[in-house]
mmCIF file of C-alpha atoms in Angstrom:
data_model
loop_
_atom_site.group_PDB
_atom_site.id
_atom_site.type_symbol
_atom_site.label_atom_id
_atom_site.label_comp_id
_atom_site.label_asym_id
_atom_site.label_seq_id
_atom_site.Cartn_x
_atom_site.Cartn_y
_atom_site.Cartn_z
ATOM 1 C CA UNK A 540 2.860 -31.470 -15.139
ATOM 2 C CA UNK A 541 4.835 -30.003 -18.103
ATOM 3 C CA UNK A 542 3.382 -26.831 -18.464
ATOM 4 C CA UNK A 543 0.906 -27.392 -21.457
ATOM 5 C CA UNK A 544 -0.664 -29.979 -19.743
ATOM 6 C CA UNK A 545 -1.137 -28.220 -16.164
ATOM 7 C CA UNK A 546 -3.008 -25.240 -18.588
ATOM 8 C CA UNK A 547 -5.708 -28.161 -19.611
ATOM 9 C CA UNK A 548 -5.951 -28.923 -16.312
ATOM 10 C CA UNK A 549 -6.113 -25.801 -15.007
ATOM 11 C CA UNK A 550 -9.781 -24.841 -16.535
ATOM 12 C CA UNK A 551 -10.615 -28.507 -16.005
ATOM 13 C CA UNK A 552 -10.258 -28.169 -12.348
ATOM 14 C CA UNK A 553 -12.237 -25.354 -12.224
ATOM 15 C CA UNK A 554 -15.570 -27.104 -12.512
ATOM 16 C CA UNK A 555 -14.910 -29.982 -10.161
ATOM 17 C CA UNK A 556 -17.529 -30.362 -7.322
ATOM 18 C CA UNK A 557 -20.822 -28.612 -8.870
ATOM 19 C CA UNK A 558 -23.431 -29.916 -6.413
ATOM 20 C CA UNK A 559 -26.831 -28.712 -7.941
ATOM 21 C CA UNK A 560 -28.670 -28.905 -11.202
ATOM 22 C CA UNK A 561 -27.791 -25.752 -12.402
ATOM 23 C CA UNK A 562 -27.878 -24.666 -16.570
ATOM 24 C CA UNK A 563 -27.987 -20.771 -15.484
ATOM 25 C CA UNK A 564 -25.301 -18.498 -17.049
ATOM 26 C CA UNK A 565 -24.501 -15.164 -16.024
ATOM 27 C CA UNK A 566 -25.629 -12.716 -18.446
ATOM 28 C CA UNK A 567 -23.293 -9.809 -19.238
ATOM 29 C CA UNK A 568 -26.132 -7.968 -20.800
ATOM 30 C CA UNK A 569 -27.745 -7.565 -16.938
ATOM 31 C CA UNK A 570 -24.527 -6.183 -15.808
ATOM 32 C CA UNK A 571 -22.933 -2.582 -16.063
ATOM 33 C CA UNK A 572 -19.547 -1.726 -18.012
ATOM 34 C CA UNK A 573 -16.441 -2.341 -15.986
ATOM 35 C CA UNK A 574 -12.973 -3.138 -15.829
ATOM 36 C CA UNK A 575 -12.306 -6.888 -14.439
ATOM 37 C CA UNK A 576 -14.105 -10.005 -13.413
ATOM 38 C CA UNK A 577 -17.647 -10.106 -14.151
ATOM 39 C CA UNK A 578 -19.850 -11.575 -11.381
ATOM 40 C CA UNK A 579 -20.710 -14.769 -11.698
ATOM 41 C CA UNK A 580 -17.245 -15.726 -13.309
ATOM 42 C CA UNK A 581 -13.638 -17.026 -12.070
ATOM 43 C CA UNK A 582 -10.397 -15.974 -13.957
ATOM 44 C CA UNK A 583 -8.410 -19.398 -14.715
ATOM 45 C CA UNK A 584 -4.787 -18.039 -14.962
ATOM 46 C CA UNK A 585 -2.237 -20.329 -16.053
ATOM 47 C CA UNK A 586 1.218 -20.438 -14.140
ATOM 48 C CA UNK A 587 3.703 -18.241 -15.621
ATOM 49 C CA UNK A 588 1.737 -16.501 -18.015
ATOM 50 C CA UNK A 589 0.460 -13.496 -18.560
ATOM 51 C CA UNK A 590 -3.161 -13.137 -17.912
ATOM 52 C CA UNK A 591 -5.611 -11.732 -20.445
ATOM 53 C CA UNK A 592 -7.020 -8.175 -19.922
ATOM 54 C CA UNK A 593 -10.873 -8.468 -19.146
ATOM 55 C CA UNK A 594 -13.554 -5.607 -19.109
ATOM 56 C CA UNK A 595 -17.481 -5.233 -19.294
ATOM 57 C CA UNK A 596 -17.840 -2.604 -21.934
ATOM 58 C CA UNK A 597 -21.287 -1.024 -23.971
ATOM 59 C CA UNK A 598 -21.371 -2.290 -27.707
ATOM 60 C CA UNK A 599 -24.092 -1.744 -29.762
ATOM 61 C CA UNK A 600 -26.446 -1.031 -26.873
ATOM 62 C CA UNK A 601 -25.623 -3.871 -24.768
ATOM 63 C CA UNK A 602 -23.029 -4.730 -22.251
ATOM 64 C CA UNK A 603 -20.529 -7.486 -23.357
ATOM 65 C CA UNK A 604 -17.331 -9.108 -22.205
ATOM 66 C CA UNK A 605 -14.122 -7.610 -24.113
ATOM 67 C CA UNK A 606 -10.932 -10.239 -23.718
ATOM 68 C CA UNK A 607 -7.863 -8.697 -24.759
ATOM 69 C CA UNK A 608 -4.326 -10.852 -25.173
ATOM 70 C CA UNK A 609 -1.253 -10.378 -25.853
ATOM 71 C CA UNK A 610 1.061 -12.823 -25.474
ATOM 72 C CA UNK A 611 -1.613 -14.080 -22.900
ATOM 73 C CA UNK A 612 -3.562 -17.033 -21.833
ATOM 74 C CA UNK A 613 -6.147 -17.362 -19.869
ATOM 75 C CA UNK A 614 -10.247 -17.869 -19.677
ATOM 76 C CA UNK A 615 -13.024 -16.974 -17.594
ATOM 77 C CA UNK A 616 -15.063 -19.966 -16.197
ATOM 78 C CA UNK A 617 -18.467 -20.262 -14.501
ATOM 79 C CA UNK A 618 -19.080 -23.703 -13.214
ATOM 80 C CA UNK A 619 -22.611 -25.692 -13.848
ATOM 81 C CA UNK A 620 -24.234 -28.885 -13.030
ATOM 82 C CA UNK A 621 -26.558 -29.787 -16.170
ATOM 83 C CA UNK A 622 -27.522 -32.582 -17.836
ATOM 84 C CA UNK A 623 -27.559 -32.537 -21.451
ATOM 85 C CA UNK A 624 -30.231 -34.299 -23.125
ATOM 86 C CA UNK A 625 -31.119 -34.814 -26.974
ATOM 87 C CA UNK A 626 -30.420 -31.393 -29.035
ATOM 88 C CA UNK A 627 -29.369 -29.518 -25.384
ATOM 89 C CA UNK A 628 -27.990 -26.541 -27.445
ATOM 90 C CA UNK A 629 -25.459 -23.543 -26.178
ATOM 91 C CA UNK A 630 -25.728 -20.299 -27.540
ATOM 92 C CA UNK A 631 -23.665 -17.376 -27.712
ATOM 93 C CA UNK A 632 -22.626 -13.949 -30.092
ATOM 94 C CA UNK A 633 -18.988 -12.930 -30.240
ATOM 95 C CA UNK A 634 -16.933 -10.698 -32.220
ATOM 96 C CA UNK A 635 -13.181 -10.632 -32.998
ATOM 97 C CA UNK A 636 -10.323 -7.956 -34.527
ATOM 98 C CA UNK A 637 -8.337 -10.361 -35.960
ATOM 99 C CA UNK A 638 -7.798 -13.977 -36.435
ATOM 100 C CA UNK A 639 -4.256 -15.130 -34.742
ATOM 101 C CA UNK A 640 -2.122 -15.166 -37.777
ATOM 102 C CA UNK A 641 0.366 -17.965 -37.167
ATOM 103 C CA UNK A 642 -1.683 -19.797 -35.139
ATOM 104 C CA UNK A 643 -2.461 -23.806 -36.071
ATOM 105 C CA UNK A 644 -4.761 -25.904 -34.812
ATOM 106 C CA UNK A 645 -2.870 -29.357 -35.628
ATOM 107 C CA UNK A 646 0.398 -28.486 -33.506
ATOM 108 C CA UNK A 647 1.362 -27.022 -30.169
ATOM 109 C CA UNK A 648 3.888 -23.960 -31.566
ATOM 110 C CA UNK A 649 0.271 -22.834 -32.714
ATOM 111 C CA UNK A 650 -2.060 -23.929 -30.014
ATOM 112 C CA UNK A 651 -3.303 -19.782 -30.070
ATOM 113 C CA UNK A 652 -6.865 -18.626 -30.819
ATOM 114 C CA UNK A 653 -8.411 -15.202 -31.037
ATOM 115 C CA UNK A 654 -11.714 -16.450 -29.250
ATOM 116 C CA UNK A 655 -12.627 -19.904 -27.615
ATOM 117 C CA UNK A 656 -15.638 -21.137 -26.057
ATOM 118 C CA UNK A 657 -15.516 -24.285 -23.452
ATOM 119 C CA UNK A 658 -17.749 -26.780 -22.357
ATOM 120 C CA UNK A 659 -16.490 -29.173 -19.872
ATOM 121 C CA UNK A 660 -18.106 -32.757 -19.080
ATOM 122 C CA UNK A 661 -18.022 -35.229 -16.139
ATOM 123 C CA UNK A 662 -15.982 -37.856 -18.057
ATOM 124 C CA UNK A 663 -15.058 -40.904 -15.461
ATOM 125 C CA UNK A 664 -11.652 -42.045 -15.501
ATOM 126 C CA UNK A 665 -12.087 -45.270 -16.592
ATOM 127 C CA UNK A 666 -13.407 -44.240 -20.002
ATOM 128 C CA UNK A 667 -10.422 -42.134 -20.528
ATOM 129 C CA UNK A 668 -6.958 -43.604 -22.442
ATOM 130 C CA UNK A 669 -4.401 -45.017 -19.915
ATOM 131 C CA UNK A 670 -1.985 -41.978 -20.342
ATOM 132 C CA UNK A 671 -4.288 -39.569 -19.814
ATOM 133 C CA UNK A 672 -5.489 -41.171 -16.636
ATOM 134 C CA UNK A 673 -2.029 -41.303 -15.043
ATOM 135 C CA UNK A 674 -1.821 -37.642 -15.936
ATOM 136 C CA UNK A 675 -5.044 -37.014 -14.239
ATOM 137 C CA UNK A 676 -4.228 -38.818 -11.364
ATOM 138 C CA UNK A 677 -1.307 -36.341 -10.795
ATOM 139 C CA UNK A 678 -2.923 -33.489 -11.511
ATOM 140 C CA UNK A 679 -5.641 -34.284 -8.315
ATOM 141 C CA UNK A 680 -2.846 -35.281 -6.420
ATOM 142 C CA UNK A 681 -1.022 -31.748 -7.287
ATOM 143 C CA UNK A 682 -4.222 -29.649 -7.556
ATOM 144 C CA UNK A 683 -7.000 -31.325 -5.151
ATOM 145 C CA UNK A 684 -10.257 -32.759 -5.376
ATOM 146 C CA UNK A 685 -12.141 -34.173 -8.605
ATOM 147 C CA UNK A 686 -11.160 -33.178 -12.211
ATOM 148 C CA UNK A 687 -13.665 -33.309 -15.107
ATOM 149 C CA UNK A 688 -12.192 -35.489 -17.905
ATOM 150 C CA UNK A 689 -13.339 -34.189 -21.427
ATOM 151 C CA UNK A 690 -14.370 -30.999 -22.587
ATOM 152 C CA UNK A 691 -15.654 -29.514 -25.991
ATOM 153 C CA UNK A 692 -13.623 -26.152 -27.531
ATOM 154 C CA UNK A 693 -15.449 -24.002 -29.861
ATOM 155 C CA UNK A 694 -12.750 -21.858 -31.671
ATOM 156 C CA UNK A 695 -12.432 -18.867 -33.756
ATOM 157 C CA UNK A 696 -9.748 -20.114 -36.403
ATOM 158 C CA UNK A 697 -7.992 -18.693 -38.676
ATOM 159 C CA UNK A 698 -7.869 -21.142 -41.668
ATOM 160 C CA UNK A 699 -8.983 -24.426 -41.093
ATOM 161 C CA UNK A 700 -12.891 -25.006 -42.468
ATOM 162 C CA UNK A 701 -15.819 -24.363 -40.396
ATOM 163 C CA UNK A 702 -17.118 -27.651 -38.826
ATOM 164 C CA UNK A 703 -13.394 -28.879 -38.467
ATOM 165 C CA UNK A 704 -13.122 -30.934 -35.542
ATOM 166 C CA UNK A 705 -9.331 -31.784 -34.494
ATOM 167 C CA UNK A 706 -8.047 -33.635 -30.983
ATOM 168 C CA UNK A 707 -6.338 -30.800 -29.224
ATOM 169 C CA UNK A 708 -2.402 -30.969 -29.242
ATOM 170 C CA UNK A 709 -1.970 -31.000 -25.492
ATOM 171 C CA UNK A 710 -4.807 -32.823 -24.275
ATOM 172 C CA UNK A 711 -6.582 -35.904 -25.831
ATOM 173 C CA UNK A 712 -9.928 -35.315 -24.013
ATOM 174 C CA UNK A 713 -9.919 -31.784 -25.225
ATOM 175 C CA UNK A 714 -11.534 -31.684 -28.886
ATOM 176 C CA UNK A 715 -11.332 -28.480 -30.882
ATOM 177 C CA UNK A 716 -14.438 -27.589 -33.122
ATOM 178 C CA UNK A 717 -13.684 -24.793 -35.840
ATOM 179 C CA UNK A 718 -17.104 -22.563 -35.812
ATOM 180 C CA UNK A 719 -15.560 -19.382 -37.886
ATOM 181 C CA UNK A 720 -12.707 -18.727 -39.366
ATOM 182 C CA UNK A 721 -11.119 -16.295 -41.345
ATOM 183 C CA UNK A 722 -10.699 -12.592 -41.378
ATOM 184 C CA UNK A 723 -13.588 -11.819 -43.559
ATOM 185 C CA UNK A 724 -16.184 -11.669 -40.586
ATOM 186 C CA UNK A 725 -14.270 -10.155 -38.214
ATOM 187 C CA UNK A 726 -15.212 -7.198 -36.723
ATOM 188 C CA UNK A 727 -18.503 -8.093 -36.515
ATOM 189 C CA UNK A 728 -21.276 -9.588 -34.444
ATOM 190 C CA UNK A 729 -22.227 -13.025 -35.321
ATOM 191 C CA UNK A 730 -24.434 -15.383 -33.194
ATOM 192 C CA UNK A 731 -23.730 -19.215 -32.780
ATOM 193 C CA UNK A 732 -25.912 -21.902 -31.514
ATOM 194 C CA UNK A 733 -24.470 -25.503 -31.290
ATOM 195 C CA UNK A 734 -25.868 -28.598 -30.644
ATOM 196 C CA UNK A 735 -23.702 -30.205 -27.470
ATOM 197 C CA UNK A 736 -24.918 -33.132 -27.299
ATOM 198 C CA UNK A 737 -24.305 -34.188 -31.020
ATOM 199 C CA UNK A 738 -21.185 -32.558 -31.093
ATOM 200 C CA UNK A 739 -20.219 -34.519 -27.917
ATOM 201 C CA UNK A 740 -20.859 -37.577 -29.449
ATOM 202 C CA UNK A 741 -19.477 -37.053 -32.600
ATOM 203 C CA UNK A 742 -15.932 -35.662 -31.126
ATOM 204 C CA UNK A 743 -15.574 -38.317 -28.427
ATOM 205 C CA UNK A 744 -16.932 -40.773 -30.878
ATOM 206 C CA UNK A 745 -13.484 -42.719 -30.108
ATOM 207 C CA UNK A 746 -13.928 -42.733 -26.265
ATOM 208 C CA UNK A 747 -17.307 -42.589 -25.355
ATOM 209 C CA UNK A 748 -20.836 -44.722 -26.405
ATOM 210 C CA UNK A 749 -23.531 -43.954 -23.915
ATOM 211 C CA UNK A 750 -25.440 -40.891 -23.257
ATOM 212 C CA UNK A 751 -23.736 -37.270 -22.948
ATOM 213 C CA UNK A 752 -22.251 -36.988 -19.711
ATOM 214 C CA UNK A 753 -23.338 -34.283 -17.371
ATOM 215 C CA UNK A 754 -21.608 -30.940 -17.849
ATOM 216 C CA UNK A 755 -19.731 -29.224 -15.443
ATOM 217 C CA UNK A 756 -18.931 -25.700 -16.711
ATOM 218 C CA UNK A 757 -18.155 -23.197 -19.311
ATOM 219 C CA UNK A 758 -15.359 -20.861 -20.290
ATOM 220 C CA UNK A 759 -14.878 -18.347 -22.761
ATOM 221 C CA UNK A 760 -11.752 -16.315 -23.440
ATOM 222 C CA UNK A 761 -8.351 -15.916 -26.148
ATOM 223 C CA UNK A 762 -4.796 -17.184 -26.032
ATOM 224 C CA UNK A 763 -1.492 -15.849 -27.574
ATOM 225 C CA UNK A 764 0.879 -17.194 -25.489
ATOM 226 C CA UNK A 765 2.450 -19.672 -28.398
ATOM 227 C CA UNK A 766 2.567 -16.865 -31.203
ATOM 228 C CA UNK A 767 2.867 -13.729 -28.904
ATOM 229 C CA UNK A 768 0.486 -12.029 -31.085
ATOM 230 C CA UNK A 769 -2.302 -9.068 -30.260
ATOM 231 C CA UNK A 770 -5.795 -10.047 -30.382
ATOM 232 C CA UNK A 771 -9.355 -8.900 -28.611
ATOM 233 C CA UNK A 772 -12.527 -10.702 -28.514
ATOM 234 C CA UNK A 773 -15.712 -10.009 -27.502
ATOM 235 C CA UNK A 774 -18.702 -11.959 -26.151
ATOM 236 C CA UNK A 775 -22.342 -11.649 -25.639
ATOM 237 C CA UNK A 776 -24.310 -14.133 -23.094
ATOM 238 C CA UNK A 777 -24.039 -17.442 -23.484
ATOM 239 C CA UNK A 778 -27.435 -19.816 -22.809
ATOM 240 C CA UNK A 779 -27.734 -23.530 -22.640
ATOM 241 C CA UNK A 780 -31.069 -24.458 -23.741
ATOM 242 C CA UNK A 781 -32.704 -28.312 -23.755
ATOM 243 C CA UNK A 782 -34.746 -29.107 -26.600
ATOM 244 C CA UNK A 783 -38.626 -28.505 -25.863
#
């Protein structure tokens, strides 16, 4: 596999095989500041690239996750098993020190972001484009086990307007959604809430017309492997909430 596709599949593979219904995401606020990987989370590394530095730190009276990338790429992942219903939301807080200046949502050379939040979905191969089905088949042979077929990736972009949706430059089954953009609010904590059911149906309207498939995991991180820049992001607790 090419490195780019391998990177996308490495993330997807982190969520294979979640068996029982579970929508709880381990909260950073319940942990103590420390270096390294928080309990309940798993590091997803990209072959041949330096991983970001992770640490639980105190910030404004709460424990949060700090992720620093300097010519690095990777994510922290947590596996889930949840069937979303109408208006199921993912809520989180995040902060960055600066955007990736030379990032570009539309190109492979610019596929770097100061902060990313992924949600992964169990889309069967039969719903994927033929070329992607072939790649996923190879990926399963290489990595073993099942691999979920689709992901939403919420990003803090450098220039595109919030609400912009775009097919990922490397993997057509990853759809990018710009939530924040630019440096105007860098350095400030921002609270986000996304309707993942609506976002999935909108982003994957070309592939999927049935109810939104099962959520198999979430991941957070940042990356500067393409641009070799230096950025830091902070993440507060993430919560999946069903409509009442």
